Tab-separated table of C-alpha atoms in Angstrom:
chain	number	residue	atom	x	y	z
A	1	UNK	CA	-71.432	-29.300	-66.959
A	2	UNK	CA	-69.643	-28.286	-70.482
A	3	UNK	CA	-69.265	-24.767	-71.117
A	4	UNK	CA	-70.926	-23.687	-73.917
A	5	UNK	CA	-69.073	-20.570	-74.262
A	6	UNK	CA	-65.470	-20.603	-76.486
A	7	UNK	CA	-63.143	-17.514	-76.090
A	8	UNK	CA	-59.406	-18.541	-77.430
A	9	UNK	CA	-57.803	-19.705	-80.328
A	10	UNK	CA	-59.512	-22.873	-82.368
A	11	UNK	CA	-58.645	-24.920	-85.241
A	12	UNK	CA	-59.748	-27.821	-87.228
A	13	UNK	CA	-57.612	-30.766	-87.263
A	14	UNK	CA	-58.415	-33.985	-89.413
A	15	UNK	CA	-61.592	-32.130	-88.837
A	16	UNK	CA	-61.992	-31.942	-85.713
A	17	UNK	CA	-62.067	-28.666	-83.925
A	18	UNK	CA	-59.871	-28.028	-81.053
A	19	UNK	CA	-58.430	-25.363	-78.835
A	20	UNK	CA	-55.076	-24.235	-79.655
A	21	UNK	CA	-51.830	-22.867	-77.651
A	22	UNK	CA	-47.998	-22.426	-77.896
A	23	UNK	CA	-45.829	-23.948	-75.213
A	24	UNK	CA	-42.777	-22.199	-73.977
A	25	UNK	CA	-40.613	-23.743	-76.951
A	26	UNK	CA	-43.258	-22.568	-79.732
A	27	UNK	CA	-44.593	-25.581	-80.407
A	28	UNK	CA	-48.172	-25.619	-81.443
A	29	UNK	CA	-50.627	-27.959	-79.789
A	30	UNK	CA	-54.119	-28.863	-79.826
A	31	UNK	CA	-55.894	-29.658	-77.128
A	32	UNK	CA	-59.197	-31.400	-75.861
A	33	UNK	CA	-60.620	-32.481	-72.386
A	34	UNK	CA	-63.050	-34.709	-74.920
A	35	UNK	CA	-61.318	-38.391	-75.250
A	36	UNK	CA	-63.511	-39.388	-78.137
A	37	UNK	CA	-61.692	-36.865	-80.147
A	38	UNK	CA	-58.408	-38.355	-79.073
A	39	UNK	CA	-55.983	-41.510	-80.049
A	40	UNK	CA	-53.228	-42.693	-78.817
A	41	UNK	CA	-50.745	-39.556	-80.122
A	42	UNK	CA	-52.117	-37.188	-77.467
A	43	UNK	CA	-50.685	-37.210	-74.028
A	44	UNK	CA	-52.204	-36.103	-70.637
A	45	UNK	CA	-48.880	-34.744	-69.195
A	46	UNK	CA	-50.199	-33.602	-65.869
A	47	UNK	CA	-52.935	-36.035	-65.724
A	48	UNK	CA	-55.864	-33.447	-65.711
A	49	UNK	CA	-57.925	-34.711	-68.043
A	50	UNK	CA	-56.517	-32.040	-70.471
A	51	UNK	CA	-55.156	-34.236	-73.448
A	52	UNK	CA	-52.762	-32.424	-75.665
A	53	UNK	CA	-50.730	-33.070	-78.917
A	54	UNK	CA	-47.845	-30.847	-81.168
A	55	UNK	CA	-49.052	-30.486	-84.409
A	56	UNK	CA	-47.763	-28.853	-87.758
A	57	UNK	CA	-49.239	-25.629	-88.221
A	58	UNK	CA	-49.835	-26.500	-92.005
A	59	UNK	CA	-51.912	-29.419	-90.279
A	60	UNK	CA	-54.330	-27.186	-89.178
A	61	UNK	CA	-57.694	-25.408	-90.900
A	62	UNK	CA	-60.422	-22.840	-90.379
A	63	UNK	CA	-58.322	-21.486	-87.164
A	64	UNK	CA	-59.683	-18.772	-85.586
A	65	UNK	CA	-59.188	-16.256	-82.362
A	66	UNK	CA	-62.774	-15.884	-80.007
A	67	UNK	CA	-63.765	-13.144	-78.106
A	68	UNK	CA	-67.101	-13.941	-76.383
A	69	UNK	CA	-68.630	-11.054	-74.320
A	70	UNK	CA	-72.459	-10.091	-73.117
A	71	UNK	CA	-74.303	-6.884	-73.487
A	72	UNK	CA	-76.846	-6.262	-70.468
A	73	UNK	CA	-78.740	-3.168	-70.491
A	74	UNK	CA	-76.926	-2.002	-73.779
A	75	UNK	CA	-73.440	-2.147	-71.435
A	76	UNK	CA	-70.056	-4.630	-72.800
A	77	UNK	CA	-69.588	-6.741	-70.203
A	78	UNK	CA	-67.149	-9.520	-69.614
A	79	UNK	CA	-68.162	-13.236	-69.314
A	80	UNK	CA	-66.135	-15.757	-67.506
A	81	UNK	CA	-67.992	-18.199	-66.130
A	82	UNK	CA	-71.527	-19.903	-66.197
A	83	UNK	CA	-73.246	-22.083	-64.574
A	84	UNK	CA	-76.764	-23.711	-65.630
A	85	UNK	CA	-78.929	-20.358	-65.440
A	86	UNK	CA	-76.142	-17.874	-64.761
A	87	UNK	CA	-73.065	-16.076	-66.255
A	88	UNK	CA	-70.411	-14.544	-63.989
A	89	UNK	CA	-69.555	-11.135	-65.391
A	90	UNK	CA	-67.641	-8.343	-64.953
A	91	UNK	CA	-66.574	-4.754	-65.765
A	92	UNK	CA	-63.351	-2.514	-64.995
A	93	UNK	CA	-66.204	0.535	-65.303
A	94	UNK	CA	-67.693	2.144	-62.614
A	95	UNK	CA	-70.691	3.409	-64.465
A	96	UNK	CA	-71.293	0.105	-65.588
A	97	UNK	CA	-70.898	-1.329	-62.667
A	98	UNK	CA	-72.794	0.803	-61.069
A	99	UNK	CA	-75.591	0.555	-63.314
A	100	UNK	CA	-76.469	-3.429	-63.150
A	101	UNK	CA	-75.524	-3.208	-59.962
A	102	UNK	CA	-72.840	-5.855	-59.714
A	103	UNK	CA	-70.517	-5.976	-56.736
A	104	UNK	CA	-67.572	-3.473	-56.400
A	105	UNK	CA	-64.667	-6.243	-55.528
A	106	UNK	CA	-61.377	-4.454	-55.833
A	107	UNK	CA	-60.785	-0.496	-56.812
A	108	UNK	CA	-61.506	-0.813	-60.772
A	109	UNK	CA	-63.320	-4.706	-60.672
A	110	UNK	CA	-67.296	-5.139	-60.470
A	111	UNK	CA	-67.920	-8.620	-60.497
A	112	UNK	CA	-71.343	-10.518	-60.408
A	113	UNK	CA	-73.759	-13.570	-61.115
A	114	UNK	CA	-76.574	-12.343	-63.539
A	115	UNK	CA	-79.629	-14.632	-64.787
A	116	UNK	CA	-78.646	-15.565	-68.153
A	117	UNK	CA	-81.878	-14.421	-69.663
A	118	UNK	CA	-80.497	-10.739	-69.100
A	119	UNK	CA	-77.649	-11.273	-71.175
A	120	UNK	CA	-76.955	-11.389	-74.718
A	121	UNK	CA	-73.996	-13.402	-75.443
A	122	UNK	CA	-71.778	-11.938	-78.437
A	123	UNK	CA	-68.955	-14.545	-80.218
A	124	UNK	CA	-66.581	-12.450	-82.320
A	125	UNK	CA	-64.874	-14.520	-84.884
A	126	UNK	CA	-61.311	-13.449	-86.369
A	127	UNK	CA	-59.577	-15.736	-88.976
A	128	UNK	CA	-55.489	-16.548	-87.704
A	129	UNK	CA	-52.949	-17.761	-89.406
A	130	UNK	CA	-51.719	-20.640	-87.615
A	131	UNK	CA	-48.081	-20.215	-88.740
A	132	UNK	CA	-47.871	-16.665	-87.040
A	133	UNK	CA	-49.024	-18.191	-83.595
């Protein structure tokens, strides 16, 4: 199944949106596990079915940094992964914790599967400057 959950940096390229990294040399690259938004200019260098490509920062438009988070019970929580009717999240707060009742798993980490319908998923949007990646 696709997440449907973004958290990262994005950008649209020939209009297309896809995520975007640096590599060790500061190169700036796109990147898609989707091959219908690929051609023959993107390579899967570790053949994992992540296809990548260096681009021109100029190349790119509408780039921005997402934070996605949920808010259960009025509490920030973390989300970081889902599955059909779930989201895995987590808190460094004990009170927090404590509260939804999520699974103490190391000395400042609660960390639990909640029924989606609990949560309410928040996407923060910030507009980036693709040169100053």
């Amino acid at each position: 199944m696709s997440p449907i959950l973004k958290s990262g940096n994005y950008g649209k390229y020939n209009g297309i949106e896809y995520k975007i990294t640096t590599d060790m040399e500061n190169n700036i690259k796109i990147l898609t596990k989707d091959k219908s938004k690929i051609d023959h200019t993107f390579e899967d260098k570790y053949n994992s079915g992540v296809f990548t490509k260096i681009v021109n920062p100029s190349e790119l438009v509408d780039c921005v940094s997402i934070e996605t988070y949920g808010i259960i019970q009025g509490e920030k929580v973390q989300i970081l992964q889902e599955n059909e009717h779930e989201f895995q999240v987590a808190t460094g707060s004990l009170l927090i914790g404590e509260k939804l009742n999520l699974p103490r798993v190391d000395r400042d980490m609660w960390l639990g599967w909640v029924s989606k319908s609990g949560v309410k998923v928040i996407e923060e949007k910030i507009s980036i400057n693709p040169h100053e990646l």
